[in-house]
Short mmCIF file of C-alpha atoms in Angstrom, two decimals:
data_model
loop_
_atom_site.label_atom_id
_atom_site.label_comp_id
_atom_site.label_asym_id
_atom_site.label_seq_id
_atom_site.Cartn_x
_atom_site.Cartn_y
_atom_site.Cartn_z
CA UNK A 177 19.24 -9.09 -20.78
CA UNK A 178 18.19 -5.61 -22.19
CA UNK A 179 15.78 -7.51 -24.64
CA UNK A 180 14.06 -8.92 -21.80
CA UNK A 181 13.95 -5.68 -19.61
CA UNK A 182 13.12 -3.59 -22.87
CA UNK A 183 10.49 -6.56 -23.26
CA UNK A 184 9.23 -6.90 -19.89
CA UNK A 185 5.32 -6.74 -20.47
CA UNK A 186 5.32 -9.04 -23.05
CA UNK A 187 6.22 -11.59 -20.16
CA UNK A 188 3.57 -10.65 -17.63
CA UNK A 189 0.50 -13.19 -18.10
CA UNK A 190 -3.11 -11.20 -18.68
CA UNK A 191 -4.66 -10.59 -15.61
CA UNK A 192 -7.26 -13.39 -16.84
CA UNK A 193 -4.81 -16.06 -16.90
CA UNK A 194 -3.44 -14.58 -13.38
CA UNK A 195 -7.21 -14.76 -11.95
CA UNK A 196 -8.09 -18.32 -13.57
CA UNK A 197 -4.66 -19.53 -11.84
CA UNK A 198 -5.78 -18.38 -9.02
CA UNK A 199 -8.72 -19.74 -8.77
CA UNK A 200 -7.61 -22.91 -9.46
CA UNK A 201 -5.32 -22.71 -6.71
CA UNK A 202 -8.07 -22.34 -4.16
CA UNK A 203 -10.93 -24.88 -5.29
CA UNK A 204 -7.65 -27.31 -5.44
CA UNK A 205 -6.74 -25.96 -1.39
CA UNK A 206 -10.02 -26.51 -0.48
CA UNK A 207 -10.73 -30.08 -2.24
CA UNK A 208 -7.38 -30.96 -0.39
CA UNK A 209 -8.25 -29.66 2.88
CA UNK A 210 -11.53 -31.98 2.81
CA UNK A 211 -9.20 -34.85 2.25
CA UNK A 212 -6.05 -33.56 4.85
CA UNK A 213 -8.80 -32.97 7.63
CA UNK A 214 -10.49 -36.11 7.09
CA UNK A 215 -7.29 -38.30 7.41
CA UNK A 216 -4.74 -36.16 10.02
CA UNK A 217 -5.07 -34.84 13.11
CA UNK A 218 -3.70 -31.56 12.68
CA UNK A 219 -6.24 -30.34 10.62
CA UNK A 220 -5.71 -27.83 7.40
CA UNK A 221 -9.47 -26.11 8.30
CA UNK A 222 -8.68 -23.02 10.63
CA UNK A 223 -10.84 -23.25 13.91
CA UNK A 224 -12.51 -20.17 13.04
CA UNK A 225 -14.13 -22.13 10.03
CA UNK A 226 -15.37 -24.47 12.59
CA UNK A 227 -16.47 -21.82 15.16
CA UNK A 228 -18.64 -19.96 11.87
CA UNK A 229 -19.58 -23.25 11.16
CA UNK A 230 -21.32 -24.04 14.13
CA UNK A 231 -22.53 -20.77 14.79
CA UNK A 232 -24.53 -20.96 11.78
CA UNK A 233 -26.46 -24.77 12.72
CA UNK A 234 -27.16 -23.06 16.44
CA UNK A 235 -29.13 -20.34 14.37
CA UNK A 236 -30.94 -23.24 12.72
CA UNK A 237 -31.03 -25.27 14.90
CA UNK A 238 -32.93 -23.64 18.02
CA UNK A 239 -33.35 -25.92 21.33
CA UNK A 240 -34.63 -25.42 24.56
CA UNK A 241 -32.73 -28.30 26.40
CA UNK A 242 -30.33 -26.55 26.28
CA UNK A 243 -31.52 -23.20 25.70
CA UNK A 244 -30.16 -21.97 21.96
CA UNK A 245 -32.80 -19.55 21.68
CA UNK A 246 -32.28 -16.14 20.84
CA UNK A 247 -32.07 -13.76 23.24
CA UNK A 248 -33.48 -10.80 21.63
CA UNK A 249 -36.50 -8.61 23.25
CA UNK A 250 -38.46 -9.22 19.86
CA UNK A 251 -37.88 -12.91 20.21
CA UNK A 252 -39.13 -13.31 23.14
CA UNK A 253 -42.13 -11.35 22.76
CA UNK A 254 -42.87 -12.56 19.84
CA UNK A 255 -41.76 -16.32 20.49
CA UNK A 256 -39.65 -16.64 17.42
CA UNK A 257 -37.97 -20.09 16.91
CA UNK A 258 -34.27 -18.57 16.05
CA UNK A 259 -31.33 -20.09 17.60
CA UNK A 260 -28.34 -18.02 19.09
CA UNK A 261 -24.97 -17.82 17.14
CA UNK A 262 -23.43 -16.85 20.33
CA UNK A 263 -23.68 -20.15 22.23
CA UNK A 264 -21.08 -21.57 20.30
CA UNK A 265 -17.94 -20.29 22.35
CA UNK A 266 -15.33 -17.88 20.81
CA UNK A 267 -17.70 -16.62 18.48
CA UNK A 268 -17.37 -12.93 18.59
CA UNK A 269 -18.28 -11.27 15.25
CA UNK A 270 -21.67 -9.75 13.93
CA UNK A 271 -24.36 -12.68 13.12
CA UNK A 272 -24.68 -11.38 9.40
CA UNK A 273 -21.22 -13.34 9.07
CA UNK A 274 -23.19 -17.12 10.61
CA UNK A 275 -26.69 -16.27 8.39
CA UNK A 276 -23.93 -16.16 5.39
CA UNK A 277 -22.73 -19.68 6.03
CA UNK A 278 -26.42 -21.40 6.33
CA UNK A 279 -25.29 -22.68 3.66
CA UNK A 280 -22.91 -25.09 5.48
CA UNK A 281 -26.01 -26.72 6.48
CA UNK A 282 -28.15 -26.58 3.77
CA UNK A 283 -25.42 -27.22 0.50
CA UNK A 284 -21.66 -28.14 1.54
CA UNK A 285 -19.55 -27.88 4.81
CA UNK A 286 -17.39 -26.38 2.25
CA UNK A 287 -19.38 -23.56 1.30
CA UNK A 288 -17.81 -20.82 3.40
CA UNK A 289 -14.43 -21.62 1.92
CA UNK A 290 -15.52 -21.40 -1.35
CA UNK A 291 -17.18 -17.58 -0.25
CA UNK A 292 -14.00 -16.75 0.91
CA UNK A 293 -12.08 -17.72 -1.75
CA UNK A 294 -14.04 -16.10 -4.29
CA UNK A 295 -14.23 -12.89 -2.36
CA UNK A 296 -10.71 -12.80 -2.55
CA UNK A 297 -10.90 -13.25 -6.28
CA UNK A 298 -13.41 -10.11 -6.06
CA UNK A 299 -10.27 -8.19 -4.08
CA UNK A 300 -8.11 -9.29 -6.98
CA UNK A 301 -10.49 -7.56 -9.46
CA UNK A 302 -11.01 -4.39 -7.61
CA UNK A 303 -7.41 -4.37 -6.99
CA UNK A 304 -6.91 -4.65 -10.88
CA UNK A 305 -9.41 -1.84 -11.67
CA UNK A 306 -8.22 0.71 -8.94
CA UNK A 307 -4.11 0.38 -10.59
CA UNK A 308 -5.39 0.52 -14.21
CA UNK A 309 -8.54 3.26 -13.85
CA UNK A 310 -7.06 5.69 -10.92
CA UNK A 311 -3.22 4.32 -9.02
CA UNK A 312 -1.55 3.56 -12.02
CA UNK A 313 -2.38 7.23 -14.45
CA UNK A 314 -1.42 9.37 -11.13
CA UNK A 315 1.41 7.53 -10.48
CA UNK A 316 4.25 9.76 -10.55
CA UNK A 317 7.23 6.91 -12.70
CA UNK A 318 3.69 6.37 -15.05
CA UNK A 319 3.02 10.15 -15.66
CA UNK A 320 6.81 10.78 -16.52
CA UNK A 321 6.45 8.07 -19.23
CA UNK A 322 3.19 9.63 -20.78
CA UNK A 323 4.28 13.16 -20.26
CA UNK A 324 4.80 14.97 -23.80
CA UNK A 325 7.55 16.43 -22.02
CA UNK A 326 9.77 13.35 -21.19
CA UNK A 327 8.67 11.56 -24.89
CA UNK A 328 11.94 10.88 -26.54
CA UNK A 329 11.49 11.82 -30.79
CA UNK A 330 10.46 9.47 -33.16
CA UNK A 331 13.86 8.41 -34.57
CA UNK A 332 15.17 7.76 -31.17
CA UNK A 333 12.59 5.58 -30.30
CA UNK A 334 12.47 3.77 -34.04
CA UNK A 335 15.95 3.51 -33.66
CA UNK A 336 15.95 1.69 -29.83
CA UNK A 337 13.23 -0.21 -31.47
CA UNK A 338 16.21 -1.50 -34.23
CA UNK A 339 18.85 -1.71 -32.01
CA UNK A 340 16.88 -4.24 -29.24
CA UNK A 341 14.82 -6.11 -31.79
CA UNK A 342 11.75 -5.55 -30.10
CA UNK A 343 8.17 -4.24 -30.43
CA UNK A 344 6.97 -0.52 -29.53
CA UNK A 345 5.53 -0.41 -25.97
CA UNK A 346 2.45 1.58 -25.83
CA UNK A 347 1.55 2.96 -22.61
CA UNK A 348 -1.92 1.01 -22.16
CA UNK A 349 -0.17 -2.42 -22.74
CA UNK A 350 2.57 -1.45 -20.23
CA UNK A 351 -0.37 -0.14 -18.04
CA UNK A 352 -2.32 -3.28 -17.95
CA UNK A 353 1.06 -5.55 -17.68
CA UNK A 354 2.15 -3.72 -14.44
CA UNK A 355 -1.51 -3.83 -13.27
CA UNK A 356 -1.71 -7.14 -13.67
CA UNK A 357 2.03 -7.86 -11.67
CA UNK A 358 0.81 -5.88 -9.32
CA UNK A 359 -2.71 -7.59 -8.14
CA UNK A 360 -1.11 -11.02 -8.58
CA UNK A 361 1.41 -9.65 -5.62
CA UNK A 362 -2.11 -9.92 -3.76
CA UNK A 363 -3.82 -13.05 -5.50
CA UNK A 364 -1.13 -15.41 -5.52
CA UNK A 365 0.53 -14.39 -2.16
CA UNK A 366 0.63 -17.20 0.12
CA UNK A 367 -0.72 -15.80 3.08
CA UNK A 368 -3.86 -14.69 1.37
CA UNK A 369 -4.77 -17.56 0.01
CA UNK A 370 -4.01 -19.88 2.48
CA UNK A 371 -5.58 -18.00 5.41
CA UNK A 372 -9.02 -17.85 2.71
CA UNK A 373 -9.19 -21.44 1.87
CA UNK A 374 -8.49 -22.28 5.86
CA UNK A 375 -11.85 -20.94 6.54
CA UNK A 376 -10.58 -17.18 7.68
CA UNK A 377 -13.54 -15.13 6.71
CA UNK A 378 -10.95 -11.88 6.79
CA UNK A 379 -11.48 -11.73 2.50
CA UNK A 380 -15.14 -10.73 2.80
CA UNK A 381 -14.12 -7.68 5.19
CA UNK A 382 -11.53 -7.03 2.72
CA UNK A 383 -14.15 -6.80 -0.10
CA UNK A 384 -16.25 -4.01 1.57
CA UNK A 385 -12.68 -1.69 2.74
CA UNK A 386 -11.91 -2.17 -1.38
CA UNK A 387 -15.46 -1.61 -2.12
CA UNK A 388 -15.16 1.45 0.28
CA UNK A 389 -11.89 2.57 -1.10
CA UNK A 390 -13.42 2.36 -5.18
CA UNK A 391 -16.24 4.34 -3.88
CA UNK A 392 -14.14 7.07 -1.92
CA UNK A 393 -11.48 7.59 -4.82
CA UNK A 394 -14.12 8.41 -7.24
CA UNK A 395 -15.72 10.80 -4.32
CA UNK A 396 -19.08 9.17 -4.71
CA UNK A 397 -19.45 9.73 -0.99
CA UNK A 398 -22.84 8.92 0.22
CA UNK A 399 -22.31 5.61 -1.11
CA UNK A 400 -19.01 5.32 0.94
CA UNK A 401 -20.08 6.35 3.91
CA UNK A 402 -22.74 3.53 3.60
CA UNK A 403 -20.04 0.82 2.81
CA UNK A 404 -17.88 2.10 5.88
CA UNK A 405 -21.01 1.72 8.45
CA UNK A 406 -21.57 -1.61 7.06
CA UNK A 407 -17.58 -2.21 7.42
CA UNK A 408 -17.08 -1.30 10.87
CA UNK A 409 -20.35 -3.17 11.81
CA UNK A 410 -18.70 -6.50 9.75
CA UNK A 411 -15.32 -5.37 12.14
CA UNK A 412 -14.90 -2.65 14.21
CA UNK A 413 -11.64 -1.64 12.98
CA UNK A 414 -12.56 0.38 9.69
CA UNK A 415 -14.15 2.66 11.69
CA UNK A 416 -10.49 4.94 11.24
CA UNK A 417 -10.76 4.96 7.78
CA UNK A 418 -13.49 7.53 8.35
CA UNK A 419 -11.12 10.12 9.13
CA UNK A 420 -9.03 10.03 6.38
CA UNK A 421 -12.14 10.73 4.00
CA UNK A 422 -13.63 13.30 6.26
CA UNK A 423 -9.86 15.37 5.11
CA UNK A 424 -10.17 14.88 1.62
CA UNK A 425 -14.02 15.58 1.83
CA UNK A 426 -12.84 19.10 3.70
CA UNK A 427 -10.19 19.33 1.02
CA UNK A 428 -12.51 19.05 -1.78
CA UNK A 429 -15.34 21.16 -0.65
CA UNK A 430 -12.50 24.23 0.44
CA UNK A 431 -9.63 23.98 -1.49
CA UNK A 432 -7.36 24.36 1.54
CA UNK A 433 -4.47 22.64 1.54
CA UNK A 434 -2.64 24.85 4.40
CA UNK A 435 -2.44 23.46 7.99
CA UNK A 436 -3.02 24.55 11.12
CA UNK A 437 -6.19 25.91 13.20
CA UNK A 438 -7.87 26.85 9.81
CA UNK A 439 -7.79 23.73 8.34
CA UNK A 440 -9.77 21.89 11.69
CA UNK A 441 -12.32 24.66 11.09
CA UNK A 442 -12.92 23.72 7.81
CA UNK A 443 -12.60 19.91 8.63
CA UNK A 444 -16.50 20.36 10.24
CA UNK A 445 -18.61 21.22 7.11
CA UNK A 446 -22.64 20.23 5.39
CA UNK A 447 -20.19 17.59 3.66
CA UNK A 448 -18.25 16.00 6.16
CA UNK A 449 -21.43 15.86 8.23
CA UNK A 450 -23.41 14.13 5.73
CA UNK A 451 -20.45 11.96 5.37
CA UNK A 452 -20.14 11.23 8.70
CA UNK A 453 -24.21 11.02 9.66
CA UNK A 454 -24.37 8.20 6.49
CA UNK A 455 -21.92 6.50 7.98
CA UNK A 456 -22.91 6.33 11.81
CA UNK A 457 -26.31 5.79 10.82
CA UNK A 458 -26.00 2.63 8.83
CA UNK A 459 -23.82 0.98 11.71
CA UNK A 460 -26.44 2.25 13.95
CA UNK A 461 -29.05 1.08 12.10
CA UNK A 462 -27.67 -2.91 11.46
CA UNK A 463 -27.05 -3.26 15.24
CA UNK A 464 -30.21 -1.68 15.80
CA UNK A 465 -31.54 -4.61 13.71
CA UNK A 466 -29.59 -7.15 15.56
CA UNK A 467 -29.87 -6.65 18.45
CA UNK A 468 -33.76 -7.18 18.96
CA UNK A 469 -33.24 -10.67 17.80
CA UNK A 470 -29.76 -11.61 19.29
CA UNK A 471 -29.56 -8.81 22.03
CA UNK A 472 -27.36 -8.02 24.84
CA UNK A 473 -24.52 -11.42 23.63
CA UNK A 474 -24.72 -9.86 20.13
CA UNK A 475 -23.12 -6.38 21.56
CA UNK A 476 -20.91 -7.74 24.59
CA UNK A 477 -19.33 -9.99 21.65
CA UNK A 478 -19.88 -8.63 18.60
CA UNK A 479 -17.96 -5.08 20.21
CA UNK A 480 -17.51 -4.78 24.20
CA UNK A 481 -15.43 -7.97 24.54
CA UNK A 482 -12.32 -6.28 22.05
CA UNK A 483 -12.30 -3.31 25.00
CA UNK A 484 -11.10 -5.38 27.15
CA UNK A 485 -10.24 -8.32 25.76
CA UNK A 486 -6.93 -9.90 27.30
CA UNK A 487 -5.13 -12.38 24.97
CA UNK A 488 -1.84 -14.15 27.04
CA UNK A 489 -0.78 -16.45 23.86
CA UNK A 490 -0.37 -16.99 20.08
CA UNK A 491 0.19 -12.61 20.17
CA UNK A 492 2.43 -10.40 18.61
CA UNK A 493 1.99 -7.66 20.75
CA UNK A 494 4.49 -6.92 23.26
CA UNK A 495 1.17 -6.05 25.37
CA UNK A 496 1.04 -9.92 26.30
CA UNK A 497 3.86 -10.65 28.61
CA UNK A 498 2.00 -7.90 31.04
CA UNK A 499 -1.10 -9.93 30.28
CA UNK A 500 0.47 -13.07 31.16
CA UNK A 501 1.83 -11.25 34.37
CA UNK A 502 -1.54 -10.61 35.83
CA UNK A 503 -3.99 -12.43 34.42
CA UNK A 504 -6.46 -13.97 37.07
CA UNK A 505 -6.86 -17.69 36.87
CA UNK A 506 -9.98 -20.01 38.27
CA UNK A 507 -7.71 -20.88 41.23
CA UNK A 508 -7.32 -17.13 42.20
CA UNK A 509 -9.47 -14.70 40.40
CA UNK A 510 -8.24 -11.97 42.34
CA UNK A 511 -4.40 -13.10 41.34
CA UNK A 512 -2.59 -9.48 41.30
CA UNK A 513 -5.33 -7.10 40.94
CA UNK A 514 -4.19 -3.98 41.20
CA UNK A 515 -5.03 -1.79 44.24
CA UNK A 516 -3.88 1.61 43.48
CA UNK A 517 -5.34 4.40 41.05
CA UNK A 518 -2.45 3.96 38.77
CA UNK A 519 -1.97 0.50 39.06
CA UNK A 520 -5.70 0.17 37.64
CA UNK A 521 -5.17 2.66 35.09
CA UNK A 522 -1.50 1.07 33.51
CA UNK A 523 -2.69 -2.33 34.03
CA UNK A 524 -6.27 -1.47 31.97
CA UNK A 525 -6.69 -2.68 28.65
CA UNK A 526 -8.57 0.58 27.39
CA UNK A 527 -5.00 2.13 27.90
CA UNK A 528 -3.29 0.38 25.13
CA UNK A 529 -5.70 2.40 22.80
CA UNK A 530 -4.36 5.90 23.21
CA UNK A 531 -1.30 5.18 21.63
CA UNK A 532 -3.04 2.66 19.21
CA UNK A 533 -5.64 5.40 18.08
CA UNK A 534 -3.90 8.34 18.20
CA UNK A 535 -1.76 7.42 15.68
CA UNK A 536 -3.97 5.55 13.40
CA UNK A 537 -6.30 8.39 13.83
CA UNK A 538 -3.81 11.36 13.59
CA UNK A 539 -1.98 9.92 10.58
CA UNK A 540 -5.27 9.80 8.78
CA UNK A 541 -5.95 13.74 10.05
CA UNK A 542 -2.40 14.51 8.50
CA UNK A 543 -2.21 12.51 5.21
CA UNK A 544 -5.89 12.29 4.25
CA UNK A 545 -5.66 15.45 2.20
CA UNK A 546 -5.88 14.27 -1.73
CA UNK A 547 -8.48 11.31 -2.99
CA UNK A 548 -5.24 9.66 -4.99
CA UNK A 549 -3.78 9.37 -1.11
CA UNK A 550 -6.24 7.85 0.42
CA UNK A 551 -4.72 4.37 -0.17
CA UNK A 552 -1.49 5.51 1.49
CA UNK A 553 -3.57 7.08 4.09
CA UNK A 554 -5.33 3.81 4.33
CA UNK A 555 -2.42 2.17 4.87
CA UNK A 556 -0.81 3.84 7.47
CA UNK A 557 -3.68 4.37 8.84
CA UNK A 558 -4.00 0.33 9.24
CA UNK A 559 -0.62 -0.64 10.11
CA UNK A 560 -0.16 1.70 13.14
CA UNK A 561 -3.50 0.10 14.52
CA UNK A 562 -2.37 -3.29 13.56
CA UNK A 563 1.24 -2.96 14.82
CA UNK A 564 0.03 -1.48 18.06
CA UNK A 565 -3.09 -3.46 18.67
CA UNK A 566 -3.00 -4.88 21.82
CA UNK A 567 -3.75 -8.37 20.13
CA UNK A 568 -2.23 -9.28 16.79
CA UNK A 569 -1.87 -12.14 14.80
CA UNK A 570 -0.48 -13.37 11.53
CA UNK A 571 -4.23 -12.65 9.91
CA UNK A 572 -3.86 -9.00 10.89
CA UNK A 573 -1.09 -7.84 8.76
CA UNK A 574 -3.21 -8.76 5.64
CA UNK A 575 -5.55 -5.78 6.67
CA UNK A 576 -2.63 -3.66 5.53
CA UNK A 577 -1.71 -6.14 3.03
CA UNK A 578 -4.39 -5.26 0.76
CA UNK A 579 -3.44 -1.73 0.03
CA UNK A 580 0.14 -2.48 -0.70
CA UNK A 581 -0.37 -3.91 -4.79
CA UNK A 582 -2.27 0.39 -4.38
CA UNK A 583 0.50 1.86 -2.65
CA UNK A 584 3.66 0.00 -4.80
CA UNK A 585 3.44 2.24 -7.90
CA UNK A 586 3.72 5.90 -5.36
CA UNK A 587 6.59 4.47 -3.34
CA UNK A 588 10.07 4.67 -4.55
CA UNK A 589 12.73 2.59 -3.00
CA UNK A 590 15.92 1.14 -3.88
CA UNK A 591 16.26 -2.61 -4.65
CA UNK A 592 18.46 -2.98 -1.94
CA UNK A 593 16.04 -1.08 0.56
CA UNK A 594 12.96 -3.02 -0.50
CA UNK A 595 14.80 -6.33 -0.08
CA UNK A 596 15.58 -5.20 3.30
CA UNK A 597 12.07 -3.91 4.29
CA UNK A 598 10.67 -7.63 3.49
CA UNK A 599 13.53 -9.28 5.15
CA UNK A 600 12.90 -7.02 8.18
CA UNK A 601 9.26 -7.66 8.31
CA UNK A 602 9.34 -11.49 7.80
CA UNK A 603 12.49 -12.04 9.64
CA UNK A 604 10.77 -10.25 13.22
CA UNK A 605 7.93 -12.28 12.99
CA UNK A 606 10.15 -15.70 11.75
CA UNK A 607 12.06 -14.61 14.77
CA UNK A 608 9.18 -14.73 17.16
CA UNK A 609 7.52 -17.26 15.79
CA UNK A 610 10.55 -20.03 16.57
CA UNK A 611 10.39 -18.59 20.18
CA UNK A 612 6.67 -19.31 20.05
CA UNK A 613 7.07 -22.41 18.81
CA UNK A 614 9.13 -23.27 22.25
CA UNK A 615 6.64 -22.32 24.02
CA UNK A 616 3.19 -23.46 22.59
CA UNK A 617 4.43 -26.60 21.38
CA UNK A 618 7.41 -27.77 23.73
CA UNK A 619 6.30 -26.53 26.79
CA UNK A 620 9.32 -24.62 27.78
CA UNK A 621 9.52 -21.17 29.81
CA UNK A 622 10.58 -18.65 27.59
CA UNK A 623 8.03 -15.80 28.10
CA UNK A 624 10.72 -12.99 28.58
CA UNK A 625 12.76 -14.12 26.03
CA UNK A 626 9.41 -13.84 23.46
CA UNK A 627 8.74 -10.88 25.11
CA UNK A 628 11.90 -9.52 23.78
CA UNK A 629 11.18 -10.76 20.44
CA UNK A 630 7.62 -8.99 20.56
CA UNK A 631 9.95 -5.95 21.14
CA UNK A 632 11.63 -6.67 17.65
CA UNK A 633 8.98 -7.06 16.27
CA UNK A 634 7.60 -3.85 17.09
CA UNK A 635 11.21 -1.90 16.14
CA UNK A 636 11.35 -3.67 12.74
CA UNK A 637 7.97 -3.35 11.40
CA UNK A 638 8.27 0.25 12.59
CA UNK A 639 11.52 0.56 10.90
CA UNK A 640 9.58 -1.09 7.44
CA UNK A 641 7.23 2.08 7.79
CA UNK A 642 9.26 4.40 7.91
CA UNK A 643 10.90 3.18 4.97
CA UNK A 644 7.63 2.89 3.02
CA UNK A 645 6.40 6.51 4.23
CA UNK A 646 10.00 8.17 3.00
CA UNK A 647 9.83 6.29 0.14
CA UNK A 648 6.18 7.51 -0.68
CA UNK A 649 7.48 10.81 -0.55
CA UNK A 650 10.07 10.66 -2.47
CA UNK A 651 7.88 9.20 -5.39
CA UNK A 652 5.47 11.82 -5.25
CA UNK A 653 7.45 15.07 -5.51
#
């Protein structure tokens, strides 16, 4: 046993071999999902895929019976032949994502899935270079090892060399070895790769936060600022990353590191400005480029429907069982609408953001100090917005997901507490989802008893954060 623990690298595949195995994994998803969908009814293809999908033939396909035009001010003076992404129903994202899958039309049906999948090869790369270049030589366990300091002599070493029967370790092989463990955590997780090959076009977001992130931690900000405005015009959420950057920005250009009314004076400076103007602009700028083509659908969709957008099933969010409550139906639009001042105000959707954004926000204000935190800061940053989103599902935790191969080497924690972080946060949501399953699939009543569950779900994934953030601190000290 001590050979192999003295050994471990040596058993850790290159990170070549992890990324070729991956691949293979997802062309072999995807050739199977052509044959699955073709042959069952419960299809393998998410029904996003299918909603991108035909998006992108309405753009190509403009009609006038029935109108599929665009319905852009420039297209209509201008009478442009483009079609409108937004008559296919449920599609509510930017129409950069439907131009990217033309080629659905014009190679395979496939194509998208085969984008996906490779972008979340590209997240598997960037992943790899951010441990080895920056995570990995500030991480406190790796510094220890390379510190003159903590070197044990020469004979002590040659002779725990003897005594295991094994090869020196240098610290670039164990380097690369843990790098490597550490973005397969990401490339062959199951979730990932499944929720890519389905057609989920959440890897090509992923590739511009990581893109982002790269940019950020080696403070070439101008470029970062562009990659967030393109970000948060892809999907709105990003947008709180900005925060976080706009600290360590402050941090670098003033070399505070005290709290307190001097450091929000010195949070507004030429640099965090810039930062911030660079940013704005470019997501100004590609909606201002939308929107005389697609207009007024392209923003209610694209951004105003998520204000107030009221999801009743297949959500996490304990937010859902008031949904349910009130939600008008055809029969009776005006089904408990709320009369009073109050009952408007606890009963709007806009409410659900204070708490959502003031953490998300504030925790990016308090821990987005250093450049080596900003994937912590990241982090926490995502999982307070995720975890109290008004709307969640399973495809939202993997916006958090992706920092966690960055985060792993700064976080100490027990084996026992680890195990019971992951068997917290996959037990909730196992939890809920068997409650969900009585109720989507067998028809049965049980909204306050899934209610409850949302409730757990809340408390444990809270618990697995607090966990993570105590056990962050304890690795960097």
């Amino acid at each position: 046993m001590s050979r192999i623990l003295a050994n471990w690298h040596q058993h850790i595949p290159s990170f070549r071999t992890i990324l070729s195995i991956s691949a293979t994994l997802r062309i072999a998803l995807i050739v199977y999902s052509e044959w699955h969908d073709a042959r069952s009814t419960v299809k393998y293809t998410d029904i996003d895929y299918r909603v991108f999908s035909d998006a992108a033939r309405f753009i190509l396909h403009p009609t006038t019976e029935p109108d599929n035009t665009a319905k852009g001010p420039l297209v209509h003076a201008l009478g442009w032949k483009i079609g409108d992404p937004y008559t296919r129903d449920t599609y509510r994202y930017t129409p950069l994502l439907a131009l990217f899958l033309l080629p659905n039309e014009w190679v395979h049906p496939s194509f998208g899935k085969y984008l996906f999948a490779t972008c979340d090869l590209l997240n598997g790369v960037l992943i790899y270079r951010l441990l080895v270049s920056t995570v990995l030589p500030s991480a406190p366990r790796f510094m220890r090892i390379n510190s003159s300091e903590q070197k044990p002599s020469e004979n002590e070493t040659e002779h725990t060399v003897r005594s295991l029967n094994v090869a020196k370790v240098s610290p670039d092989s164990a380097k690369l070895s843990r790098a490597s463990l550490l973005a397969a955590t990401y490339l062959l997780n199951p979730l990932v790769f499944a929720i890519s090959t389905r057609g989920s076009s959440e890897s090509l977001l992923a590739t511009l936060v990581l893109l982002t992130l790269t940019l950020a931690l080696d403070s070439r900000w101008d470029t970062a600022a562009l990659l967030l405005g393109i970000s948060a015009h892809w999907k709105i959420y990003p947008v709180i990353y900005g925060l976080g950057c706009l600290g360590v920005i402050s941090a670098q250009a003033n070399h505070n590191s005290g709290w307190g009314w001097s450091y929000l004076k010195v949070l507004v400076n030429l640099r965090t400005i810039r930062f911030a103007l660079f940013s704005a602009g470019t997501f100004i700028m590609l909606g201002a480029a939308c929107y005389p083509v697609w207009g007024y659908p392209f923003l209610y969709e694209a951004y105003l429907y998520h204000l107030d957008r009221l999801d009743h099933r297949h959500n996490f969010s304990p937010y859902f069982y008031l949904i349910y409550l009130t939600y008008p139906t055809s029969a009776n639009p005006d089904y408990n609408v709320p009369q009073s001042l109050w009952e408007r105000l606890i009963r709007s959707p806009l409410t659900s953001l204070i708490p959502q954004l003031t953490l998300s926000l504030g925790t990016g204000l308090l821990f987005g100090r250093k450049a080596r935190d900003l994937p912590f800061t990241w982090f926490v940053q995502t999982y307070t917005f995720v975890l109290f989103n008004r709307v969640c599902t399973s495809q939202y935790f993997l916006w958090y997901l992706l920092f966690a191969p960055l985060l792993a080497p700064h976080v100490r924690l027990s084996w026992r507490a680890l195990l019971a972080c992951i068997v917290v946060w996959a037990g909730t949501q196992g939890l809920w989802l068997a409650e969900a399953y009585r109720l989507e699939f067998l028809g049965e009543n049980v909204f306050l008893s899934l209610w409850a569950r949302s409730l757990l779900y809340v408390a444990g994934h809270t618990w697995v954060l607090g966990k993570i953030m105590d056990g962050y601190g304890e690795g960097a000290n």
